[in-house]
Structure formats: structure tokens, C-alpha cells
């Protein structure tokens, strides 16, 4: 673990970032320049620290993460969401840049100036903090190196719908509390509407599976108010005119998709066999076992 007068580890507690902040008071360590959120003590943060020290104006650096299914590498975070060249308030809101908190090394001063984590917020407290930092003009960047390993499906972010609701809450809070510009407000409103529409779409799918057709139709109409697609039009029409037939067809479609995704995953896993031998992958995968 990197420990010096410049860098102190602030590894995430199981109960979340906010709880960790109450245990680790940055303000009580006057000598600390950077705070690290790397989840494993033996995973180095050299890449992030190098970037921070090469540019004194940088306030935060994060890196790529490797996701495992069992002991098998599945994907990296940057493969799933390619990062925009510039990490800004706007690219964070649009999710063109996604900061993996476990890989973050940040300026202690910038964290304190932005107010730190909110103790009452259980989910998306990290996203809320990064937005506040970016809005204040804190410069951020990332390293393409894989520095962190995650088990797929573990952690607070596993329930996608719950995380969407938490993200909406953050956007609404930002609209109310930060001095944002007109274009920024429009962007936040658009993202909020998009997330609400996607939640309605998930509700439509779930209630269709369960045969609750009236609820499915209402949810599908709500989703279609923002998400314009031919598939949604077919969903609404099917729920109106032949919901039972649509349900049978949709269940068949889901089984087909599940089988297809399984085949794609097996091919992708085979393609990663060589990648699993990379030194940086071995380092993070080994850390996950400890």
C-alpha cells in the first residue's frame, strides 16, 4: 500500500463512501495532499499519482477497472463505456465519462472545498461529489491502465433501477442547489427525463411478464413520451390490441436473447484468455482474492 506524507488510503467501507468519510477525517491530516479510494491495499496508485504530480492543476484522476465473473475476466469499464477526452461537468452528466470511485486518487483540498460526501446519501454520493467538484472547475482526468478489480454483480450499484432513481435524485438536487447555466439545466432535465423513461420501460417489461397488461400499457406510454423507437411503438400497439399474444412472444424473445448473450459471453471470455495473463490484470485479480 502506498503510504507517505502525500498519499493516505481512504479505502471504501462496506457501508459506503459517506460512512468511510466519518471514519477518516481529511481535515485532521494537514500533511495529506491526496486521498486514495483504491479498494485494495496492494493495488498501486502510481498511474494516478503520476498524472496528478505532472499537472498541478489536476484535482482528480481515476482509472480503468476489470470486472470478473468468478475468476474469469469479463470486461473492463472503459470497454463498456469509452471515456470522452475531456472530463467535465457536462460529460459526467451525460455519462460520457464515468468515474469509478474505487480507482480515484484526488486532491484532499479539492475534496474539502467541494464539501465532501453527504452523510445522509446512501447511493450515488460519489457521483454527487464528482459533479460538485466539476462544477466548481476542478480539473479531472483518467489513466487507461487497469488498476482495480470488481466482482460482477457485487456492491450497492448492482440494482440498476435503484441506481437510476438515485441518479435522478442527484440531478434534481444539482438543479436546486448549484448555480447552473441554462444549457446545463436543459441537459440535466433531459437526462432526468431519459432515466425516468427507462424506469417506465423496465416497469412495462416486468408487468408484461406478470400479465398485468393495463399497468404495462400505461408504463409503456410513459416511456414512449421520451424514448422514441419502433420497438416501443410495437410494444404499445401489442398491449392495446393483443396483450396475451405479445406476452408469449416477448417471453420467447427473452429466452432467445438470454441464449444469444450466453454464446456471445463465451466467445468474449475466450478472447480474453490472453488478456488475463497481462501483468496489470494479474495484479488487480490477485488483489481481489485477498
Short mmCIF file of C-alpha atoms in Angstrom, two decimals, residues 89-196:
data_model
loop_
_atom_site.label_atom_id
_atom_site.label_comp_id
_atom_site.label_asym_id
_atom_site.label_seq_id
_atom_site.Cartn_x
_atom_site.Cartn_y
_atom_site.Cartn_z
CA UNK A 89 -19.48 18.66 -15.58
CA UNK A 90 -21.30 18.14 -18.88
CA UNK A 91 -19.61 14.87 -19.85
CA UNK A 92 -20.25 13.50 -16.35
CA UNK A 93 -23.95 14.42 -16.53
CA UNK A 94 -24.24 12.85 -19.99
CA UNK A 95 -22.36 9.75 -18.74
CA UNK A 96 -19.75 10.12 -21.46
CA UNK A 97 -17.26 9.96 -18.60
CA UNK A 98 -17.92 7.58 -15.71
CA UNK A 99 -15.68 7.84 -12.65
CA UNK A 100 -15.05 4.54 -10.91
CA UNK A 101 -14.78 5.63 -7.28
CA UNK A 102 -12.62 2.67 -6.26
CA UNK A 103 -9.90 3.87 -8.65
CA UNK A 104 -9.95 7.54 -7.62
CA UNK A 105 -6.98 9.47 -6.29
CA UNK A 106 -7.93 13.06 -5.63
CA UNK A 107 -6.62 16.27 -4.16
CA UNK A 108 -7.57 16.48 -0.49
CA UNK A 109 -8.01 20.23 -0.84
CA UNK A 110 -10.39 19.87 -3.82
CA UNK A 111 -12.47 17.29 -1.92
CA UNK A 112 -12.75 19.57 1.10
CA UNK A 113 -13.59 22.64 -0.99
CA UNK A 114 -16.44 20.75 -2.69
CA UNK A 115 -17.88 19.76 0.69
CA UNK A 116 -17.00 16.05 0.70
CA UNK A 117 -19.57 13.27 0.75
CA UNK A 118 -23.07 13.84 2.10
CA UNK A 119 -23.59 11.56 5.10
CA UNK A 120 -27.35 11.21 4.53
CA UNK A 121 -26.98 9.98 0.94
CA UNK A 122 -26.69 6.18 0.73
CA UNK A 123 -26.36 5.81 -3.05
CA UNK A 124 -24.68 7.93 -5.72
CA UNK A 125 -22.95 10.01 -3.05
CA UNK A 126 -19.76 9.69 -5.09
CA UNK A 127 -21.45 10.89 -8.30
CA UNK A 128 -22.92 13.82 -6.38
CA UNK A 129 -19.46 14.80 -5.13
CA UNK A 130 -17.80 14.50 -8.56
CA UNK A 131 -20.48 16.75 -10.08
CA UNK A 132 -19.95 19.36 -7.37
CA UNK A 133 -16.21 19.24 -7.90
CA UNK A 134 -16.51 19.51 -11.69
CA UNK A 135 -18.99 22.37 -11.40
CA UNK A 136 -16.50 24.26 -9.24
CA UNK A 137 -13.98 23.91 -12.05
CA UNK A 138 -11.89 21.09 -10.58
CA UNK A 139 -9.89 19.55 -13.40
CA UNK A 140 -10.20 15.78 -13.79
CA UNK A 141 -8.55 13.15 -15.94
CA UNK A 142 -8.08 9.38 -16.12
CA UNK A 143 -5.49 6.72 -16.77
CA UNK A 144 -6.37 3.96 -19.27
CA UNK A 145 -4.44 1.47 -17.12
CA UNK A 146 -6.48 -1.18 -15.30
CA UNK A 147 -5.94 -0.50 -11.59
CA UNK A 148 -8.98 -2.02 -9.88
CA UNK A 149 -10.82 -5.35 -10.00
CA UNK A 150 -14.54 -5.86 -9.30
CA UNK A 151 -16.71 -8.93 -8.95
CA UNK A 152 -19.58 -8.58 -11.42
CA UNK A 153 -22.88 -8.12 -9.63
CA UNK A 154 -21.42 -7.11 -6.25
CA UNK A 155 -21.93 -3.85 -4.41
CA UNK A 156 -24.51 -1.11 -3.97
CA UNK A 157 -24.62 -0.37 -7.71
CA UNK A 158 -25.89 -3.85 -8.61
CA UNK A 159 -29.61 -2.90 -8.70
CA UNK A 160 -29.70 -0.82 -11.86
CA UNK A 161 -33.18 0.59 -11.29
CA UNK A 162 -32.34 1.67 -7.74
CA UNK A 163 -29.21 3.38 -9.04
CA UNK A 164 -31.22 5.18 -11.75
CA UNK A 165 -33.52 6.57 -9.07
CA UNK A 166 -30.53 7.69 -7.00
CA UNK A 167 -29.04 9.35 -10.09
CA UNK A 168 -32.30 11.21 -10.73
CA UNK A 169 -32.20 12.41 -7.13
CA UNK A 170 -28.69 13.77 -7.67
CA UNK A 171 -29.69 15.59 -10.85
CA UNK A 172 -32.70 17.16 -9.13
CA UNK A 173 -30.54 18.24 -6.19
CA UNK A 174 -27.97 19.79 -8.54
CA UNK A 175 -30.74 21.73 -10.31
CA UNK A 176 -31.88 23.16 -6.99
CA UNK A 177 -28.57 23.83 -5.26
CA UNK A 178 -25.91 24.75 -7.83
CA UNK A 179 -25.73 27.98 -9.87
CA UNK A 180 -26.00 26.24 -13.22
CA UNK A 181 -26.35 27.80 -16.66
CA UNK A 182 -29.36 27.47 -18.96
CA UNK A 183 -27.72 24.83 -21.18
CA UNK A 184 -26.64 22.87 -18.09
CA UNK A 185 -30.19 22.96 -16.71
CA UNK A 186 -31.54 21.72 -20.04
CA UNK A 187 -29.00 18.90 -20.06
CA UNK A 188 -29.91 17.88 -16.50
CA UNK A 189 -33.64 17.92 -17.30
CA UNK A 190 -33.10 15.83 -20.44
CA UNK A 191 -31.07 13.23 -18.53
CA UNK A 192 -33.68 13.12 -15.77
CA UNK A 193 -36.44 12.56 -18.32
CA UNK A 194 -34.41 9.87 -20.05
CA UNK A 195 -33.80 8.00 -16.80
CA UNK A 196 -37.46 8.23 -15.81
#
